[in-house]
Structures are given as structure tokens and as C-alpha cells.
Short mmCIF file of C-alpha atoms and ligand atoms in Angstrom, two decimals:
data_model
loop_
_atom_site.label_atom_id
_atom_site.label_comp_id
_atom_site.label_asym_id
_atom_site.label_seq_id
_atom_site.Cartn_x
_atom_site.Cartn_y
_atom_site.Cartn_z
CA UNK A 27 -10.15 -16.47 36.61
CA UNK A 28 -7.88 -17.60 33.94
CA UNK A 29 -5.97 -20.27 36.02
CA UNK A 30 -9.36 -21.69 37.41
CA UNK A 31 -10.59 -21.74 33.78
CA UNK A 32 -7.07 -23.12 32.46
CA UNK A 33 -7.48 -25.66 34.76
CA UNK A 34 -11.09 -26.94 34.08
CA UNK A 35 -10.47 -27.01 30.37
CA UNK A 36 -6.18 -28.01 30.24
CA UNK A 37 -5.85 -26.47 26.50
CA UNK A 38 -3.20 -26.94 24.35
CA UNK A 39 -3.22 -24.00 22.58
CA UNK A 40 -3.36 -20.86 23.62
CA UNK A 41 -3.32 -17.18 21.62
CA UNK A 42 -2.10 -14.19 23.28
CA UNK A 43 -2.94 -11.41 21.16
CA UNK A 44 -2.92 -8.20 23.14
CA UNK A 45 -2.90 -6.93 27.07
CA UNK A 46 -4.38 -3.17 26.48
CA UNK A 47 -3.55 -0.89 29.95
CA UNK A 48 -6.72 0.59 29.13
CA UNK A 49 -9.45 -0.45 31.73
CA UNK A 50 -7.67 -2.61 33.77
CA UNK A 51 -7.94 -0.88 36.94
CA UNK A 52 -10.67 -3.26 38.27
CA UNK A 53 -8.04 -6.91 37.83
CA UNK A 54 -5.26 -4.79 39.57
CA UNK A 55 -3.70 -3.28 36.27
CA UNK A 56 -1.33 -5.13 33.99
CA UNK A 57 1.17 -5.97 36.83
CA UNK A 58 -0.96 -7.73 38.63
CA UNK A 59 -2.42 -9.53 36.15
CA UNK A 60 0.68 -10.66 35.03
CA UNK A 61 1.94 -12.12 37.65
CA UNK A 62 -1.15 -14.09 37.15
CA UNK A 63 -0.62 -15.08 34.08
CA UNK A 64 2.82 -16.14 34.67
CA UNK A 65 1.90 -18.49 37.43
CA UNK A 66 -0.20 -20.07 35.04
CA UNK A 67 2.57 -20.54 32.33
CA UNK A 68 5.05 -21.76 35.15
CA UNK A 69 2.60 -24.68 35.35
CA UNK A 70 2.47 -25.54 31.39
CA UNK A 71 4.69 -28.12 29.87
CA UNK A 72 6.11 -28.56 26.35
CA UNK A 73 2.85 -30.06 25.20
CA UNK A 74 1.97 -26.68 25.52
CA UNK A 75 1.90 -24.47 22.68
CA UNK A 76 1.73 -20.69 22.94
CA UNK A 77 1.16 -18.31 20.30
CA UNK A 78 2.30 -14.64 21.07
CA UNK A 79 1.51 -11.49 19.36
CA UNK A 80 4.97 -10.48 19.17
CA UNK A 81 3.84 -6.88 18.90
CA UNK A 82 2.66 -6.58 22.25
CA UNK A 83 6.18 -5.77 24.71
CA UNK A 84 3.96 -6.16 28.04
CA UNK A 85 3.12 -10.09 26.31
CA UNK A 86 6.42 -10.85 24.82
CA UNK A 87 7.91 -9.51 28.12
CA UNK A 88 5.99 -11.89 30.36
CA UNK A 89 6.42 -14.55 28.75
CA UNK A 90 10.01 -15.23 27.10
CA UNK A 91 11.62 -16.06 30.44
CA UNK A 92 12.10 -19.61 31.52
CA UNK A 93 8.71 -20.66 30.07
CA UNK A 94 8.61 -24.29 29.25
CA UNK A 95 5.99 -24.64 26.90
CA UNK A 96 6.47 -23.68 22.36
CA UNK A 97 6.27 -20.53 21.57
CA UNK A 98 5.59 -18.98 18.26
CA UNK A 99 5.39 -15.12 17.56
CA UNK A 100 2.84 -13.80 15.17
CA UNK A 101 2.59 -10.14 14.18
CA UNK A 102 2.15 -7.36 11.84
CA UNK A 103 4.90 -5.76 9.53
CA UNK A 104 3.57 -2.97 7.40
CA UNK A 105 5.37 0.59 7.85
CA UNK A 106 2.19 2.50 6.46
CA UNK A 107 0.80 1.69 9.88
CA UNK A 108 2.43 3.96 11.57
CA UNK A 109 0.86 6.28 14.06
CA UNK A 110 1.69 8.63 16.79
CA UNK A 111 0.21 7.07 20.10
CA UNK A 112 0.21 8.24 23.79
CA UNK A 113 0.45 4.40 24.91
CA UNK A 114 3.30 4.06 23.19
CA UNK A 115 4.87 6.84 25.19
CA UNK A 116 4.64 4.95 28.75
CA UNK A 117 5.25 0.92 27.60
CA UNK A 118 8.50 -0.16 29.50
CA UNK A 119 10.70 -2.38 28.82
CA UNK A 120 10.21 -5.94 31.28
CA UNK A 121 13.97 -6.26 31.80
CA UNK A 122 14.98 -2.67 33.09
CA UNK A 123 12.37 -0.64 33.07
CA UNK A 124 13.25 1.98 30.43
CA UNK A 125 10.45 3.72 28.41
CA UNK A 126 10.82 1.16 24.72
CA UNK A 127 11.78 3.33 21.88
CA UNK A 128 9.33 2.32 18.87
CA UNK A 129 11.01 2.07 15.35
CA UNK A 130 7.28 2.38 14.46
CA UNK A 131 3.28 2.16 16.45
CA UNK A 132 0.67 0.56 14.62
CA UNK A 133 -1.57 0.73 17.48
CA UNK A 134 -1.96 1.59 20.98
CA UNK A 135 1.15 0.09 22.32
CA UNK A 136 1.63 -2.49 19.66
CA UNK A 137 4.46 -2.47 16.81
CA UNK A 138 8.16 -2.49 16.58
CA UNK A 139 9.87 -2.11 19.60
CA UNK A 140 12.96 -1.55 21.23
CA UNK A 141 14.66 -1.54 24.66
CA UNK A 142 17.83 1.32 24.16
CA UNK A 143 19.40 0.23 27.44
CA UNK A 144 19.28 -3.53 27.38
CA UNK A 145 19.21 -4.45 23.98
CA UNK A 146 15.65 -6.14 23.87
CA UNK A 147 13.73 -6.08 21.46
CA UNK A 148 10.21 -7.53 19.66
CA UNK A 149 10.97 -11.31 18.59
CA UNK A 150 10.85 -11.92 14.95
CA UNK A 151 7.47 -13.53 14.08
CA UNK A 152 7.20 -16.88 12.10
CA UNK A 153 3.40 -15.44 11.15
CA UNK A 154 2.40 -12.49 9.90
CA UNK A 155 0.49 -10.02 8.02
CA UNK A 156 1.91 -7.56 5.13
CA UNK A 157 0.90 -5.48 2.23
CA UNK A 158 -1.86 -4.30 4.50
CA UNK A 159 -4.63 -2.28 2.89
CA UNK A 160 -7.23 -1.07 5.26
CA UNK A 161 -10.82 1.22 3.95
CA UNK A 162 -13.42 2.02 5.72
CA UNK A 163 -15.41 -0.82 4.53
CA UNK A 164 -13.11 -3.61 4.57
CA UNK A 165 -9.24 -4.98 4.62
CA UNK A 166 -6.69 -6.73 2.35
CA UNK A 167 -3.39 -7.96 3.45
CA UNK A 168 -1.13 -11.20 2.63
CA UNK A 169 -0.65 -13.52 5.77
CA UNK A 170 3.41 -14.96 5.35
CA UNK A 171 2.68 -18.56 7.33
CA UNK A 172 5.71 -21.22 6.88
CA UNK A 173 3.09 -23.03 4.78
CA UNK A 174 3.28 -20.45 2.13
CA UNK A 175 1.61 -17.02 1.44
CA UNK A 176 -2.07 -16.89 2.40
CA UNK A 177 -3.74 -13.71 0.68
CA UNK A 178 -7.02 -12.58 2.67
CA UNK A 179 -10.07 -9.86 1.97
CA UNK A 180 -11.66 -9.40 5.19
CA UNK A 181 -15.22 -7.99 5.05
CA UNK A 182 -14.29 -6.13 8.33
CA UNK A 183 -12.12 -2.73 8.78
CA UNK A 184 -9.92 -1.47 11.47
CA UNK A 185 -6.33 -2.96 12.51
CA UNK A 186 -7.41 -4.87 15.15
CA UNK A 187 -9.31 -7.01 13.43
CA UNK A 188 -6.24 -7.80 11.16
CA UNK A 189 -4.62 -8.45 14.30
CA UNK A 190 -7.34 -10.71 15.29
CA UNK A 191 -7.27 -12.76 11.77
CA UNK A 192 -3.34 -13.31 11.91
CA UNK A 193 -3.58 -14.54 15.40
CA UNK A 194 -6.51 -16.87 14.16
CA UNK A 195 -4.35 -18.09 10.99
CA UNK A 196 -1.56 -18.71 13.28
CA UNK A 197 -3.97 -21.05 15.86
CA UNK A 198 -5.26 -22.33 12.35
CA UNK A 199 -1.86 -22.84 11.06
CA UNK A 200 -0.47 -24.56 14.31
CA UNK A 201 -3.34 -27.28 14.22
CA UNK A 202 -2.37 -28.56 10.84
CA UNK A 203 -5.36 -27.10 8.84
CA UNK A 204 -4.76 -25.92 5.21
CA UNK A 205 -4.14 -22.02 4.14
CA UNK A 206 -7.12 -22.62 1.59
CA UNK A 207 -9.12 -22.99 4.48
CA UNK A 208 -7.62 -20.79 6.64
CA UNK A 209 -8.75 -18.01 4.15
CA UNK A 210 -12.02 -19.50 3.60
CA UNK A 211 -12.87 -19.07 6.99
CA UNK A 212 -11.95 -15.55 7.99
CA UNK A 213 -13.53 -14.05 4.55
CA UNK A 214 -16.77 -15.58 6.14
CA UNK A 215 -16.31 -13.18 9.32
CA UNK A 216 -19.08 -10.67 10.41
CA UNK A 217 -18.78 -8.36 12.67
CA UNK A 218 -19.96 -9.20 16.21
CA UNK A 219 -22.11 -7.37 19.08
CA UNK A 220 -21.94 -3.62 18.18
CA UNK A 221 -17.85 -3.89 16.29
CA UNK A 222 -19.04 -2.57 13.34
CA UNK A 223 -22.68 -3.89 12.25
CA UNK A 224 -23.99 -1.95 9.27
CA UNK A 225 -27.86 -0.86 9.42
CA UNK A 226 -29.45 0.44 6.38
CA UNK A 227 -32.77 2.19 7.05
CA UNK A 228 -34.36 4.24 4.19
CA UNK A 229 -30.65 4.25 2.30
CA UNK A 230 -29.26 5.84 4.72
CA UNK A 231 -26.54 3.64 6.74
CA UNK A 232 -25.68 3.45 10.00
CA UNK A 233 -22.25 1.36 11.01
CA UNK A 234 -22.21 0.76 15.29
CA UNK A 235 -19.15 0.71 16.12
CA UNK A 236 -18.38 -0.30 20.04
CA UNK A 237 -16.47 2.10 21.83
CA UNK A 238 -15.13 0.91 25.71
CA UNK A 239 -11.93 2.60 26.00
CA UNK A 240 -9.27 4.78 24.76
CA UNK A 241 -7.73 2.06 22.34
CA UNK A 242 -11.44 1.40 21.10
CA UNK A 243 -12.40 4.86 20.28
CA UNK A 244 -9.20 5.74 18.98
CA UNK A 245 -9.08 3.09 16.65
CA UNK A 246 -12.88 3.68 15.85
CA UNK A 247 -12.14 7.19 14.80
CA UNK A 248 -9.01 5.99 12.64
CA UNK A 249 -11.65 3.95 10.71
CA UNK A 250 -14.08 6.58 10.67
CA UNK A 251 -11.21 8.89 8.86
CA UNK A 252 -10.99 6.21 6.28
CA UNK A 253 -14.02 7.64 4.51
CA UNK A 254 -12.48 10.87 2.67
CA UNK A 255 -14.89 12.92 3.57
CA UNK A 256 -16.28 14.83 6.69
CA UNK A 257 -18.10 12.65 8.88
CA UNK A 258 -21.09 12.25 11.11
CA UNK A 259 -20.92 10.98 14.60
CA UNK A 260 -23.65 10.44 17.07
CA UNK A 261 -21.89 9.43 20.00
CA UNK A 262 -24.20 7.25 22.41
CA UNK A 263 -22.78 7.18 25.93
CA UNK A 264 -23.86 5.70 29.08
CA UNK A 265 -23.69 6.32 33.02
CA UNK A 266 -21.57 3.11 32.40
CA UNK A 267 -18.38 5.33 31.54
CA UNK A 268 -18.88 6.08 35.58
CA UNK A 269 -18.61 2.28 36.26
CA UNK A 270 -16.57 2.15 38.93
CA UNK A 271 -16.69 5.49 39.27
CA UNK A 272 -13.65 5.97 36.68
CA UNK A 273 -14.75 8.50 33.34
CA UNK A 274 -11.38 8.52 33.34
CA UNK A 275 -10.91 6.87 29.78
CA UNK A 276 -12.58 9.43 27.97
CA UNK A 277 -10.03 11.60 28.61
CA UNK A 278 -7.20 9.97 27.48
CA UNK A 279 -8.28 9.03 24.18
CA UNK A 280 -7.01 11.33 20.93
CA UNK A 281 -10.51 13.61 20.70
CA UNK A 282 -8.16 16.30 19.40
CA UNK A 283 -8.29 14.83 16.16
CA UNK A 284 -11.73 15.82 15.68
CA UNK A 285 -11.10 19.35 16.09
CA UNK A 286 -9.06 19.46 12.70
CA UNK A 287 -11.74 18.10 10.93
CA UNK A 288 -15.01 18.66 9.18
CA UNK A 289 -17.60 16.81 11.17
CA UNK A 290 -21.21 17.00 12.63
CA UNK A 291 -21.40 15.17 16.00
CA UNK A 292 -24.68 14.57 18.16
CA UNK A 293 -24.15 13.10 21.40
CA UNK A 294 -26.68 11.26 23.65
CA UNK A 295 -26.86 9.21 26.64
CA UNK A 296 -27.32 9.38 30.29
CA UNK A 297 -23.54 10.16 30.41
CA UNK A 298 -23.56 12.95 27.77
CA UNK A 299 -22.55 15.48 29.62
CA UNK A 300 -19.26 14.04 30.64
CA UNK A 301 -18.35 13.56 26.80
CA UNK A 302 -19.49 16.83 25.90
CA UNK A 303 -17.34 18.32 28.83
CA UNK A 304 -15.01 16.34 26.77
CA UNK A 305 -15.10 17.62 23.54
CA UNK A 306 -15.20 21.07 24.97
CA UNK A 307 -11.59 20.72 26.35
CA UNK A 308 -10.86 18.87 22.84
CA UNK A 309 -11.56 22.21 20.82
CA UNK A 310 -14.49 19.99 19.29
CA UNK A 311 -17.54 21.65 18.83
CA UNK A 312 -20.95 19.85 19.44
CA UNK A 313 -23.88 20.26 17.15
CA UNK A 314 -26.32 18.48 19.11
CA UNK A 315 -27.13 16.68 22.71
CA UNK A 316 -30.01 14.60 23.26
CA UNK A 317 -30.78 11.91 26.27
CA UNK A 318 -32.62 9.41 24.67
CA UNK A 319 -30.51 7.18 22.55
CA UNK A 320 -33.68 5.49 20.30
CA UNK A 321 -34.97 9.44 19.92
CA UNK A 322 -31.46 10.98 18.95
CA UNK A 323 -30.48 7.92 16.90
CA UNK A 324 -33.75 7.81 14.39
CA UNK A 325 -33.89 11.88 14.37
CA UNK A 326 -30.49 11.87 13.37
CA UNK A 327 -31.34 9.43 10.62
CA UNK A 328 -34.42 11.04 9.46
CA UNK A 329 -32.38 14.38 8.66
CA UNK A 330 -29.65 12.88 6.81
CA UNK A 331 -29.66 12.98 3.25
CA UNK A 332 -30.37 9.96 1.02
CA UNK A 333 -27.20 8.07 0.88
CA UNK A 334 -25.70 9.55 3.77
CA UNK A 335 -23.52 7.77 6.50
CA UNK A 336 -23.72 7.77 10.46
CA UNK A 337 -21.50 7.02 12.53
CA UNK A 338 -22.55 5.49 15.81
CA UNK A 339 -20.11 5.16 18.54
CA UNK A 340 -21.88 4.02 21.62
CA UNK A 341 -20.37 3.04 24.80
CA UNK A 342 -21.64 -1.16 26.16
CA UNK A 343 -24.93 -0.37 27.56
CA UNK A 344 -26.11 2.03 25.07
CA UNK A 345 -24.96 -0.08 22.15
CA UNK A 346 -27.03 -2.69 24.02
CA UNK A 347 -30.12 -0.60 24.15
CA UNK A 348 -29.93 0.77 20.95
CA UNK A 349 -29.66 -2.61 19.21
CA UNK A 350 -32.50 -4.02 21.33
CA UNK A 351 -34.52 -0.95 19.71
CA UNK A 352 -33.58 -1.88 16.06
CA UNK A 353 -34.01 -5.73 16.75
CA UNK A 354 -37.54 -4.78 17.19
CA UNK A 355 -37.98 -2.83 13.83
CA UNK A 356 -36.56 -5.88 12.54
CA UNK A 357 -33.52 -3.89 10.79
CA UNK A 358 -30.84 -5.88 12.68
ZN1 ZN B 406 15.68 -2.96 28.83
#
């Protein structure tokens, strides 16, 4: 789909920022996908400019080989990222094949990598984000560009959107435009379809945060940590986690964490049961299932106190029918 596209619209430009394994099954998994993508890139010339998240090993290790267009490597470099992930675990290295040793993880498979029998290793990037301060209502970090230090407050949380604003400077950056404007555009971000809207209803809030795969949900719950204090889920989840017929995902994101921590979690949803089954193997217990998503979503509103936050992690569909619902109320 890419080459077709690639070849309607011959861009110059193109940003890489991350190939998640998660929920690939359906292209042919990363491999195939790859291969792909590096037909494509065989066909680009030096008026070709790619920008690479030099993070990602299954990008950088695509790509580096014989390719003919510029390439420049944006990135992240902030050791209070760290995390323990199970990606991380499995990522190879392109050249031989051994399992990458990580000096550190900042998420999913992403951070500073290392190939112990072959020497490679992540490319230094020429863009990047540090000093990186992440709430649960927003993010601060400095963006090092060779035009000089660009310092940005995003109005959005979570490390992959910081991700997604370096590899926007760095576009910005390559196409001559100035860092003042670089950082007036991404502090006028919002969040998009279901990636974190906020919804106040009788002061009580509600944030909707997206989940479609382990990456997703892990990352959601990372946010959701942020806060200080125990949380409250309502977890909204679809017959679409059987698309395919693959519920597979559910079980390989981090759930355990849950279990460790003070929470109240409702779960709704045609496909409730499957997340419940779940959270059951996760040690996580479940205060509440429901199977409407409008009824469980306003109930669970209604009984929170004043001031009070929700979170709502719904798979696509339910997001989709949930914000349909609160369109109508005129709330969203
Ligand atoms: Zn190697």
C-alpha cells in the first residue's frame, strides 16, 4: 500500500518514527513488511530525504544498508525513561540475529540499543529530545536541533507523543522552517480521536485514552500512574479485540502492574469477558462488569465524587461509540 501510495504522491520527505510488532499479523508481521519497505527505498534517490527514529533497531536496521537517499536520525536521550519491557526482550539485531542488549528501554522496543555479537548499535541522532518531564496532564522537554535548542510544553502526556513531536521538529527542521515556529506549532497540539480527550461533565473528568494493543495500553497505564494516587479505570472493550479472531494482545500487555496498586476498575463491552478473564490471571481484581458502554460510562460518572477522575480506556469501536454518545450531549 505504501509503494502504490509512494508512487502516486513521489514525496521528498519521509518520517519513520516507529514499526511496533504489536498487531501486525494481518500485513505479514514486521518481516514482511519490511521487505516492503525496502523495495520502496531501493527505488529513492538522493533527492530523497529520510528521517529515522534512531530508537527503533527493526527501522534503523532496514534501512542503513546501501540506501541511496539522506538520512538523518532523530531520537530520545533521557535515562529517567527507563523501563523494563517484554518487547525489548525479543528485538534482534538485523545483521546476525542476536537478541540487542538495551543500555536502557524507553518504550516498547525503542531506546538505546546494542548488538553484543556484531558490534551494531543505535546511530547517534542529529535531533533530539532531553530533559524530558512527563505528568499526567502534559510534557516538557528541550528538542537539541543543529539550529539551536528548541524548549517545548506539550499540552499532551505520554512518551509517544514526545516521540511524535521530535519526529515532527525534525520534518520541520529539515524543510528550513524556524525553531520559533517549530515550537509554536506543537504547543498548539490537541489530542486526536480518543488519544487522550478530556470530558468534564458535572466536575468530574473523564480523559479517553485509545487503547489497540499491548504498546497502547501499556503506555496508557504508564500515564495513568502519573497521577499519585489510586486510580479509576473503566475499561470499554469491544468484540473488535476478536478481529481476526486474535485476543491475543490482551495478553501480552503488563496488566500485572495493576495488581500492586490501589485501583477501582469497571469493565464493559461486548468483549468484557475476555478482559476480565484477563485480569483474573493478572491477580487484578474487578469491581464491576457492565455491557453497555453509554450505561457503564455515565453510572460510573454519576458515583464519583466531585472532582474525581476516570479513566477510560476503550478499545477502536467502543471509543467510537462512546464518543458518538457524548457528541450528542454536546460535551465533546
Ligand atoms: Zn549483530
Amino acid at each position: 500500500m505504501l509503494y502504490e501510495a509512494v508512487s502516486i504522491c513521489n514525496p521528498r520527505l519521509f518520517v519513520l518514527n516507529n514499526l511496533y510488532l504489536d498487531g501486525l499479523d494481518f500485513e505479514g508481521g514486521t518481516d514482511a513488511l519490511m521487505r516492503e519497505w525496502r523495495r520502496l527505498f531501493n527505488t529513492l534517490t538522493v533527492e530523497h530525504h529520510l528521517l529515522i527514529n534512531a530508537d527503533d533497531p527493526i527501522l534503523c536496521g532496514g534501512f542503513v544498508r546501501g540506501v541511496p537517499p539522506r538520512v538523518t536520525y532523530f531520537g530520545v536521550e533521557d535515562e529517567r525513561l527507563a523501563i523494563e519491557s517484554r518487547a525489548a526482550r525479543f528485538t534482534r539485531c538485523y545483521r546476525c540475529g542476536t537478541v540487542l542488549s538495551y543500555r536502557l528501554v524507553a518504550l516498547a522496543h525503542l531506546g538505546d540499543y546494542r548488538c553484543s555479537t556484531c558490534g551494531w548499535e543505535r546511530p547517534m541522532p542529529t535531533i533530539y529530545a532531553i530533559n524530558v518531564e512527563i505528568n499526567s496532564n502534559e510534557s516538557r522537554f528541550r528538542i537539541i536541533t543543529p539550529q539551536g535548542p528548541l524548549d517545548v510544553h506539550l499540552g499532551l502526556t505520554g512518551l509517544y507523543n514526545v516521540y511524535n513531536a521530535v519526529a515532527a521538529a525534525t520534518a520541520a527542521v529539515s524543510l528550513g522552517v524556524k525553531t520559533a515556529t517549530i515550537r509554536a506549532g506543537l504547543e498548539k497540539a490537541v489530542p486526536m480521536f480518543g488519544r487522550d480527550e478530556r470530558v468534564t461533565i458535572h466536575n468530574r473528568q473523564a480523559r479517553l485514552m485509545l487503547i489497540k494493543n499491548p504498546t497502547s495500553l501499556n503506555e496508557t497505564l504508564r500515564t495513568t500512574f502519573m497521577d499519585g494516587h489510586p486510580s479509576r479505570y473503566l475499561f470499554l472493550v469491544d468484540d473488535e479485540i476478536d478481529a481476526g479472531g486474535d485476543v491475543s494482545w490482551i495478553w501480552d500487555a503488563d496488566l500485572e502492574v495493576l495488581a500492586t496498586r490501589t485501583s477501582t476498575i469497571y469493565v464493559a463491552g461486548s468483549g468484557a469477558d475476555h478482559l476480565v478473564l484477563r485480569l483474573k490471571h493478572a491477580g487484578v481484581e474487578v469491581t464491576e462488569v457492565n455491557i453497555a458502554i453509554d450505561d457503564a460510562f455515565h453510572q460510573t460518572m454519576r458515583h464519583m465524587p466531585d472532582n474525581a477522575r476516570l479513566w477510560v480506556m476503550a478499545t477502536d469501536t467502543a471509543m467510537f461509540e462512546l464518543r458518538q454518545s457524548l457528541k450528542e450531549l454536546g460535551v465533546l
